Coordinates of C-alpha atoms in Angstrom, one line a residue:
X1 CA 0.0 0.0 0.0
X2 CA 1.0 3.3 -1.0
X3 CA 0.0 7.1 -0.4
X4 CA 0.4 8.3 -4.2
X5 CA -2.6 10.3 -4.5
X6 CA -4.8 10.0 -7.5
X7 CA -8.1 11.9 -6.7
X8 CA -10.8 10.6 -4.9
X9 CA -13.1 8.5 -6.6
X10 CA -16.7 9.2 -5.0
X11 CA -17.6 5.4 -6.1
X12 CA -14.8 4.0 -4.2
X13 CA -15.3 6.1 -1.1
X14 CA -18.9 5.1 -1.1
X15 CA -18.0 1.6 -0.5
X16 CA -15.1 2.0 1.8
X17 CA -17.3 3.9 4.1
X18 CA -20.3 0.9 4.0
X19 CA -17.1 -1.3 4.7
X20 CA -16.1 0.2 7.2
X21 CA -19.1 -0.1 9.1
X22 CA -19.4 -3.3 8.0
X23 CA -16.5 -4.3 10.3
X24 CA -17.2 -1.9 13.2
X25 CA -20.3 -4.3 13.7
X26 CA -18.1 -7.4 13.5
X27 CA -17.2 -6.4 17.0
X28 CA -20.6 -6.6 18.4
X29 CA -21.4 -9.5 16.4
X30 CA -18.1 -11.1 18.3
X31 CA -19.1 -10.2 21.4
X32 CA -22.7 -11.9 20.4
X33 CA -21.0 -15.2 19.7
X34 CA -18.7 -14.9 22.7
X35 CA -21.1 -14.2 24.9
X36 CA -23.6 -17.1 24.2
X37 CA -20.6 -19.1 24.3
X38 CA -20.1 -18.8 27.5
X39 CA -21.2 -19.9 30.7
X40 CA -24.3 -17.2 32.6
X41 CA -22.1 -16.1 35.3
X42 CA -19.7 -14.6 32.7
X43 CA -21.8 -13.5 29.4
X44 CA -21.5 -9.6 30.2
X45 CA -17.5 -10.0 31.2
X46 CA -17.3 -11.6 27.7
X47 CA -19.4 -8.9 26.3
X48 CA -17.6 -5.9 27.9
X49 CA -14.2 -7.4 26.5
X50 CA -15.4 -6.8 23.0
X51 CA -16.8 -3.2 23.4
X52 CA -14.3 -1.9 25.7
X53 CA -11.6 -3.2 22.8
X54 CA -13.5 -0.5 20.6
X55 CA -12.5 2.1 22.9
X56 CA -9.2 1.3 24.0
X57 CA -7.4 0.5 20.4
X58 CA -9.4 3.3 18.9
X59 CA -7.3 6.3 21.3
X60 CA -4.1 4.2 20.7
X61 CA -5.1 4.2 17.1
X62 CA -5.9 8.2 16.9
X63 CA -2.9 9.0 19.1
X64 CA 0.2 6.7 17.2
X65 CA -1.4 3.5 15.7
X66 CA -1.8 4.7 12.4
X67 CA 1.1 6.7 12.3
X68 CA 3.1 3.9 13.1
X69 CA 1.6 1.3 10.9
X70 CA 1.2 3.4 7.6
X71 CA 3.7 6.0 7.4
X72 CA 6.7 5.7 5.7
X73 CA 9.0 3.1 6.6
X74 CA 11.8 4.4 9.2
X75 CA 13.5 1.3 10.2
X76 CA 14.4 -1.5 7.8
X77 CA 10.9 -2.8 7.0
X78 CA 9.4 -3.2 11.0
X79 CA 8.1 0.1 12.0
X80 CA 7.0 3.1 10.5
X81 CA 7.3 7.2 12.2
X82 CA 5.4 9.6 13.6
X83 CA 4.8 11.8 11.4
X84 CA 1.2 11.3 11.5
X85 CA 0.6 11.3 14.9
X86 CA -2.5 12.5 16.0
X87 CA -3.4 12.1 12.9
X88 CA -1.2 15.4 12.3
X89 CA -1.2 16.5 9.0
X90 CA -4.6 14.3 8.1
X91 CA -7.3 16.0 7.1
X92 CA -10.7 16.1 4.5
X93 CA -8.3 16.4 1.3
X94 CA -5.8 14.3 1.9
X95 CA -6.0 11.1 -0.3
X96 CA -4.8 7.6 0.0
X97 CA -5.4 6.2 -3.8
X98 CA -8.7 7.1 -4.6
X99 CA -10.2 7.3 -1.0
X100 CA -9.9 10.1 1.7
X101 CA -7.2 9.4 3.7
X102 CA -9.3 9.8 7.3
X103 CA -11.4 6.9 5.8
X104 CA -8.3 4.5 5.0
X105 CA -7.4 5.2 8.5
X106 CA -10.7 4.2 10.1
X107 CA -11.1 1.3 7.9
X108 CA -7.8 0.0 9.2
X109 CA -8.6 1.0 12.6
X110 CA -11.7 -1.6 13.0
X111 CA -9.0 -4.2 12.0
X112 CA -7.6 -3.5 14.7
X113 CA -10.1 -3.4 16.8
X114 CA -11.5 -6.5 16.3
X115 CA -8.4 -8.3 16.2
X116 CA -7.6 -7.2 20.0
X117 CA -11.3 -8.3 20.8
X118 CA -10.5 -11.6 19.4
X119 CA -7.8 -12.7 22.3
X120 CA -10.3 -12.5 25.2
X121 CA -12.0 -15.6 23.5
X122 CA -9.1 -17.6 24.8
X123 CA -8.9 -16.4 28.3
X124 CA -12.1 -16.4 28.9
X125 CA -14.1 -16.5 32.5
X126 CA -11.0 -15.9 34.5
X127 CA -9.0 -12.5 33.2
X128 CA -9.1 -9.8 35.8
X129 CA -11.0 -6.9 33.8
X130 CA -8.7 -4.7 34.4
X131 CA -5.8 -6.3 33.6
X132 CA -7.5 -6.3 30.2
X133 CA -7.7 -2.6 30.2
X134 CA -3.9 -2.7 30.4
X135 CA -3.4 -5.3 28.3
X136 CA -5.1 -4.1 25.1
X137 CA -3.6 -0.7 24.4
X138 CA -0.2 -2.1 25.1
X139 CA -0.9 -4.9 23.1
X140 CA -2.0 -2.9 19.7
X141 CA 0.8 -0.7 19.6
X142 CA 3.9 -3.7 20.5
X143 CA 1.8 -6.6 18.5
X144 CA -0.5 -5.0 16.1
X145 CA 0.9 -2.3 14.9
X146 CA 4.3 -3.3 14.2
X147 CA 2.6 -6.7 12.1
X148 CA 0.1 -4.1 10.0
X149 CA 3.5 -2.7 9.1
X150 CA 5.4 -5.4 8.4
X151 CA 2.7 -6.8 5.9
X152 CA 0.5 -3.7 4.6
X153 CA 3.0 -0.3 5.3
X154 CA 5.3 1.4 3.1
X155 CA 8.4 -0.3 3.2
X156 CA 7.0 -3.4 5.6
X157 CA 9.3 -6.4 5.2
X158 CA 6.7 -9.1 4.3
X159 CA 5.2 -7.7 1.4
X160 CA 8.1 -5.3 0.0
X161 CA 11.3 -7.3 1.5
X162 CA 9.9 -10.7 1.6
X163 CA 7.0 -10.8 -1.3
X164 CA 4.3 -12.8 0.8
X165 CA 0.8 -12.0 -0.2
X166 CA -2.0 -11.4 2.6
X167 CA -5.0 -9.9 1.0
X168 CA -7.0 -8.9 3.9
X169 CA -5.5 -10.0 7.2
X170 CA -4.2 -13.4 7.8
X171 CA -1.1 -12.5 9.4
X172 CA -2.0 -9.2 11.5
X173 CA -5.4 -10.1 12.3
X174 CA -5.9 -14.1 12.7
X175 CA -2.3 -15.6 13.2
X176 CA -1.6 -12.9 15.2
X177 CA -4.9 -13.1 17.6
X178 CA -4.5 -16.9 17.9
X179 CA -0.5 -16.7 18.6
X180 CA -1.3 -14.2 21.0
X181 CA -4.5 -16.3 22.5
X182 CA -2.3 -18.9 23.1
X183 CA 0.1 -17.1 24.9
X184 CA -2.9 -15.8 27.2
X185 CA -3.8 -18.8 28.0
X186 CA -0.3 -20.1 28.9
X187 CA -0.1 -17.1 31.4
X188 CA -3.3 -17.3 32.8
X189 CA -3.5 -21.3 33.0
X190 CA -6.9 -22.9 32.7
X191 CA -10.3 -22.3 34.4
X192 CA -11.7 -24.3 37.3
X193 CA -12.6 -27.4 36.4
X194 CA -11.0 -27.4 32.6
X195 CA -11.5 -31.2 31.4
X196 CA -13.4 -32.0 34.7
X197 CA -16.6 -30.3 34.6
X198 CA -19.0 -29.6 32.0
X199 CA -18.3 -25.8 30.0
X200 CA -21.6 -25.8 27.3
X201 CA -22.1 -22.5 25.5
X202 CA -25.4 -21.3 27.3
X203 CA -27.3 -20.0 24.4
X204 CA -26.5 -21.3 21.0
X205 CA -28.9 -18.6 19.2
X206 CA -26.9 -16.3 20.7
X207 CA -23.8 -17.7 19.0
X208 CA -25.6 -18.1 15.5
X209 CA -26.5 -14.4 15.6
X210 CA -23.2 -13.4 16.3
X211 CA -21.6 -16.3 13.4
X212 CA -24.4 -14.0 11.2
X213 CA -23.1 -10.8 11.8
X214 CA -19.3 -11.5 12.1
X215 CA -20.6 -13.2 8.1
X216 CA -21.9 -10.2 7.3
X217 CA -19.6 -7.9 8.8
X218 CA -16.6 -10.5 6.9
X219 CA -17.7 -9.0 3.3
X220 CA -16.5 -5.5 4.1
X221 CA -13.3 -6.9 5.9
X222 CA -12.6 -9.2 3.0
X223 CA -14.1 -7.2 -0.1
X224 CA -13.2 -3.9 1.4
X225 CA -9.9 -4.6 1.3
X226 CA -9.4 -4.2 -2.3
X227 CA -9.9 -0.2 -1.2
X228 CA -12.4 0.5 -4.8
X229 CA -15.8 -0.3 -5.8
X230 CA -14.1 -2.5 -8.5
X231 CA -13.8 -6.3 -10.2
X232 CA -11.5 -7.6 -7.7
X233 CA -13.9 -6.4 -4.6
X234 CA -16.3 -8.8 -6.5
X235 CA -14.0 -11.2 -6.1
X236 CA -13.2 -11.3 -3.1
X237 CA -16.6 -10.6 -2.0
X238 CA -17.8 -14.1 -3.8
X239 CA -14.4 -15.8 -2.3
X240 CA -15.6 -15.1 1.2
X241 CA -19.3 -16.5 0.7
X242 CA -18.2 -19.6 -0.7
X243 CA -15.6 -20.2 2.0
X244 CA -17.6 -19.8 4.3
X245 CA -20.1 -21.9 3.1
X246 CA -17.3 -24.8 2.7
X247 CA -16.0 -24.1 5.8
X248 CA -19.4 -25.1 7.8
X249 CA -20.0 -28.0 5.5
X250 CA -16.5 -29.2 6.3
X251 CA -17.3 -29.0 9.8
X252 CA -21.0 -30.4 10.2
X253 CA -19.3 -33.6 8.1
X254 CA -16.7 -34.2 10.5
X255 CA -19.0 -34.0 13.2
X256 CA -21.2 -36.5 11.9
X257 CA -18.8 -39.0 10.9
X258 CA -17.0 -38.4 14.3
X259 CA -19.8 -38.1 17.0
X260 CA -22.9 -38.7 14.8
X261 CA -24.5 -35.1 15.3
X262 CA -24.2 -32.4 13.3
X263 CA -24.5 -29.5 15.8
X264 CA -25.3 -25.7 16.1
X265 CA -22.3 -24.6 17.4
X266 CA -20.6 -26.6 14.8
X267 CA -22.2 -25.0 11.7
X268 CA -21.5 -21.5 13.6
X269 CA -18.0 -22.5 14.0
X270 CA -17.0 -23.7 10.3
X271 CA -18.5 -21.0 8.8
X272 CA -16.2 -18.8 10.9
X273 CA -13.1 -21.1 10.1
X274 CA -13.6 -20.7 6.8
X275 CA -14.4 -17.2 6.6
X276 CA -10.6 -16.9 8.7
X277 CA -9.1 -18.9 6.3
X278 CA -9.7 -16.8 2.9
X279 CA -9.4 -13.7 4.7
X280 CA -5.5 -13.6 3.6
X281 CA -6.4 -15.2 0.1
X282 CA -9.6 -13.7 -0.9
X283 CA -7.9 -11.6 -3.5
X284 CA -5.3 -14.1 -4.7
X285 CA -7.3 -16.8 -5.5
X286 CA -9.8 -18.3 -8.0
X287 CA -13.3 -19.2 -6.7
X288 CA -12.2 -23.2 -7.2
X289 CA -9.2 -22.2 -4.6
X290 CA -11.8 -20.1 -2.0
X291 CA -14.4 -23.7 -1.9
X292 CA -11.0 -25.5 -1.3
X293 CA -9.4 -23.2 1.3
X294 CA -12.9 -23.1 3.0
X295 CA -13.4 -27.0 2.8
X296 CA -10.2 -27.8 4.4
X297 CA -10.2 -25.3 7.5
X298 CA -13.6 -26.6 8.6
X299 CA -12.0 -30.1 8.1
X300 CA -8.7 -29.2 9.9
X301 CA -9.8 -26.8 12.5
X302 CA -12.9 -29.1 13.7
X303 CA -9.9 -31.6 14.8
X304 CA -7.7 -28.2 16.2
X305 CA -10.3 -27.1 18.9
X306 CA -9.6 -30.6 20.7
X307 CA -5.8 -30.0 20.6
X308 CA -6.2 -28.0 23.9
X309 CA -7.5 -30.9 25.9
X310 CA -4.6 -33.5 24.4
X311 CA -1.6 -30.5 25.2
X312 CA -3.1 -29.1 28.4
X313 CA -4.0 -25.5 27.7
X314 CA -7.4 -24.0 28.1
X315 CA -8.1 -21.8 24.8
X316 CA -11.9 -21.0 26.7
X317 CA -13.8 -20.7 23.1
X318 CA -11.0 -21.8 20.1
X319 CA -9.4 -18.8 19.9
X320 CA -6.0 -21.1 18.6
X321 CA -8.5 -23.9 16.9
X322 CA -10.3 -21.8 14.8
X323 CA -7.9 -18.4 14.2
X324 CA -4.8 -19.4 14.7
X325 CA -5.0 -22.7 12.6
X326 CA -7.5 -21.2 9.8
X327 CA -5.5 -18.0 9.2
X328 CA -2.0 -20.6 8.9
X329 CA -4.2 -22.6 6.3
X330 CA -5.5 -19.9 4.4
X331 CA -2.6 -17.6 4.2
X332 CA -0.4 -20.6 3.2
X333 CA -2.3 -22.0 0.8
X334 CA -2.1 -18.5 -1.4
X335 CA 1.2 -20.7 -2.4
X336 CA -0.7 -23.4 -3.5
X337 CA -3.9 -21.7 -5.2
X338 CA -2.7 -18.1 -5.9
X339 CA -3.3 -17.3 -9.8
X340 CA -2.0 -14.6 -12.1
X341 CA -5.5 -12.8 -13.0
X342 CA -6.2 -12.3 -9.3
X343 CA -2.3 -11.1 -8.3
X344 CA -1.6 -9.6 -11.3
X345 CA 1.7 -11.7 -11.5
X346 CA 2.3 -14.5 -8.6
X347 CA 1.1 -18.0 -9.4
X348 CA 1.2 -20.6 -6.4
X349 CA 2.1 -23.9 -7.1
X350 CA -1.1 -26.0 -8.5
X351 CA -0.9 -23.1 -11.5
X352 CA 3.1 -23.5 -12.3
X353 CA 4.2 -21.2 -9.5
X354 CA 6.7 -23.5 -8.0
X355 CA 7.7 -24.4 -4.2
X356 CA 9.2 -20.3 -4.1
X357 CA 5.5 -18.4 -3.5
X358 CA 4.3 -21.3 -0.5
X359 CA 7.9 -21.1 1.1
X360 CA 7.9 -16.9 1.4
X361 CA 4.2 -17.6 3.0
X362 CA 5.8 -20.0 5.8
X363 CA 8.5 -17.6 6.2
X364 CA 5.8 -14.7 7.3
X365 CA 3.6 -17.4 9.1
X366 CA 6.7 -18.5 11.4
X367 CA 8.3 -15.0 12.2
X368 CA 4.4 -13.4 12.7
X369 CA 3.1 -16.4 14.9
X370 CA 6.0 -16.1 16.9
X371 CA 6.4 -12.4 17.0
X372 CA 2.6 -12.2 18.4
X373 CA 3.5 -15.6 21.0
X374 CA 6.6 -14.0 22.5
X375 CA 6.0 -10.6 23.0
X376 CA 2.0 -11.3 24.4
X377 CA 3.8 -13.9 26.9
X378 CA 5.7 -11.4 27.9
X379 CA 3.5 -8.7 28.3
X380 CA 1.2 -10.9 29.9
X381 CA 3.3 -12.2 32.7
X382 CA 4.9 -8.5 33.2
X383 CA 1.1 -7.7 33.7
X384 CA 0.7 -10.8 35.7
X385 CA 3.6 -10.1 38.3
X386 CA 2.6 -5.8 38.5
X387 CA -1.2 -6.5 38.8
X388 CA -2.1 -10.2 38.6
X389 CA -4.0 -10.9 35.9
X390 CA -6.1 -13.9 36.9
X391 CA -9.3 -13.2 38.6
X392 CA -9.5 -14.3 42.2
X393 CA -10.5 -17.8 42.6
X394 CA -14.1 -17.1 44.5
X395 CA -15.0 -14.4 41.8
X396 CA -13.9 -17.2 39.0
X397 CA -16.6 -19.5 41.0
X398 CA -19.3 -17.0 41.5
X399 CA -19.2 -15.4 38.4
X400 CA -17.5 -12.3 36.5
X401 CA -20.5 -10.6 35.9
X402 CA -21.8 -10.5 39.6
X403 CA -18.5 -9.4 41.0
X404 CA -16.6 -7.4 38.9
X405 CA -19.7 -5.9 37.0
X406 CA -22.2 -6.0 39.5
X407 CA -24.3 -6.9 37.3
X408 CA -26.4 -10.0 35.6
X409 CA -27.6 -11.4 31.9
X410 CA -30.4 -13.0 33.3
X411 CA -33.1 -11.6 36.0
X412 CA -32.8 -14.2 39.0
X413 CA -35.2 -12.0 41.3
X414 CA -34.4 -8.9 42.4
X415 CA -34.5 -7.6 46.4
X416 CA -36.7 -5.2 48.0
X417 CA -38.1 -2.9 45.9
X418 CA -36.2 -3.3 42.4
X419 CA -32.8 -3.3 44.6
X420 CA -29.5 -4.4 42.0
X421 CA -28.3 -7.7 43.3
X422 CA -24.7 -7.6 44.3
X423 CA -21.8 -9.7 45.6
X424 CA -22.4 -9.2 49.2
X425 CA -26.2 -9.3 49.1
X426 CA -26.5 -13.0 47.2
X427 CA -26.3 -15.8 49.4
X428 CA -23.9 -19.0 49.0
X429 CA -26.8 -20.7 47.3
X430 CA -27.8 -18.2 45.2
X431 CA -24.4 -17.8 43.7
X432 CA -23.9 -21.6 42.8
X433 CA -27.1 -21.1 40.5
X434 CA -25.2 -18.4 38.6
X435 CA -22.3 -21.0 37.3

């Protein structure tokens, strides 16, 4: 990406700003299908986790994030200045391409938004809120930010240095959300009861309306990307449908030949896998490449969400199964499935490319996945030893909602006249009926 201006098209714009809102409301829709995911005691901690995200990476965002991400390289490929920051220098006339500049901006803003949002999948019911509140603004700027560069900035080594294709955010949004999951989860060790008692999602229409609108919300992530109201938007638009679709059919067929049901959850769950999986390749492939990339994450990653149980660590809601996994599969299989009239030029290997395309996508899947691991591990225990960032033991039992929040999802009864029920006021037995 580039800042050569070339007038703003009015067309293009149009679409960038639907886009945009497009994946604003993939947050919500995340914190929909986190929430029901979830046991009742925590659903409004998960909830809170996603919309606070909004707030937090948007100042970090305003203040440097942009700056850093999208100006002009200033240090061999990894970081870029400040030139911009505070969005100095931005205004209603200054153009990226065709598009206002202020737009671009945003747009890339509720990447990273959403991308920060995604972690608390894997840590949650048992992250001290506000640990979390320290932990995402640090996070953007040492994790995100750098990555963004890396792969979409002036200068950024993958694309420019390396030549590793990631159409819409592979590398900085899903490898580096599931590395970072993982990480999490390592620091925080697993909930009460991981692989002894039973952890159902509470309300599986919740989940499928938030599956819906992180679906919907995917065609502006995916199609906006291409930044114009153009073929290869179409493209990528029609990529991400059939993916998705793949993806849940993958999924619901495993299920049924494994366990003999084809569940709810399930379908929500491969249509997300594969919707993470063409996200990096949605503009570098071929329709044929988009039904195979979504077929084999909702294959693969229906076997990944069970890894956690075999190795020990407790990713809460598949943060690793699903992101992680689906955004290695899809961003290296642009080396496999990448054609000339979607790249303009790079061919993967099923179209003549050779073994060079696929080994330059494993190179930026390694250094980003273990970028994202090392640095949140780090961040998280320095968190852990300065604040703690596991929740207390008795407010993991009762519930994060009641005491952190004071609040509940669901109306047990209220006391006196209308009174909010709180911590000290709900007796022993009351609060083993919120688990």
């Amino acid at each position: 990406m580039t800042f050569a201006a070339q007038g703003i098209d009015t067309g293009d714009t149009a679409w960038l700003l639907a886009a945009t809102a497009l994946v604003l409301l993939m947050t919500p829709g995340l914190a929909l299908f986190y929430g029901g995911m979830v046991r009742t005691k925590s659903v409004l901690n998960m909830l809170m986790m996603s919309f606070v995200s909004i707030a937090l990476v948007t100042v970090v965002w305003l203040a440097a994030g942009y700056s850093l991400a999208f100006s002009e390289d200033s240090f061999a490929g990894l970081i870029g200045g400040l030139e911009h920051a505070g969005f100095e220098g931005l205004g209603p006339d200054s153009v990226h391409g065709t598009v206002p500049t202020l737009l671009f901006a945003t747009f890339q803003l509720t990447f990273a938004i959403i991308t920060a949002a995604l972690i608390s999948g894997a840590i949650a019911d048992r992250a001290k809120f506000a640990a979390w509140l320290v932990f995402v603004p640090v996070w953007a700027l040492l994790v995100y930010v750098p990555v963004a560069h890396w792969v979409w900035g002036p200068g950024g080594w993958v694309l420019d240095k390396l030549g590793a294709l990631d159409f819409a955010g592979g590398l900085p949004v899903e490898i580096t959300s599931g590395a970072s999951g993982l990480a999490l989860a390592l620091v925080l060790g697993p909930r009460l009861g991981f692989k002894k008692d039973a952890m159902r999602p509470h309300n599986l229409p919740m989940v499928v309306l938030g599956a819906g609108l992180l679906w919907f919300g995917w065609f502006g992530f995916n199609a906006g990307s291409a930044l114009g109201a153009n073929g290869l938007a179409a493209a990528a638009f029609l990529n991400t449908l059939a993916a998705g679709c793949t993806g849940l059919l993958g999924w619901l067929f495993v299920e049924q030949k494994r366990d003999g049901h084809p569940t709810t959850l399930g379908a929500a769950s491969g249509a997300v896998a594969g919707l993470v999986a063409i996200t990096p390749s949605c503009g570098s492939v071929s329709l044929l490449g988009a039904l195979v990339v979504g077929l084999a994450a909702g294959v693969v990653c229906s076997y990944a969400v069970g890894w956690k149980f075999r190795l020990n660590y407790d990713d809460s809601l598949d943060v690793v199964g699903v992101h992680l996994v689906g955004g290695v599969i899809g961003t290296l299989l642009i080396g496999v499935f990448a054609e000339k009239a979607m790249t303009g030029g790079t061919e993967g290997l099923l179209y003549g490319g050779g073994l060079g395309q696929l080994g330059k996508q494993l190179v930026a899947v390694v250094a980003v996945g273990a970028y994202a691991f090392a640095v949140t591990y780090g961040l998280g225990k320095v968190i852990d030893k300065v604040m703690g960032f596991r929740a207390e033991e008795e407010h993991e039992h009762t519930g994060l909602d009641l005491t952190v929040h004071a609040e509940t999802a669901y109306d047990h009864g209220v006391l006196g006249h209308g009174a909010p029920v709180s911590a000290s006021t709900v007796p022993s037995a009351q609060k083993a009926k919120t688990q």
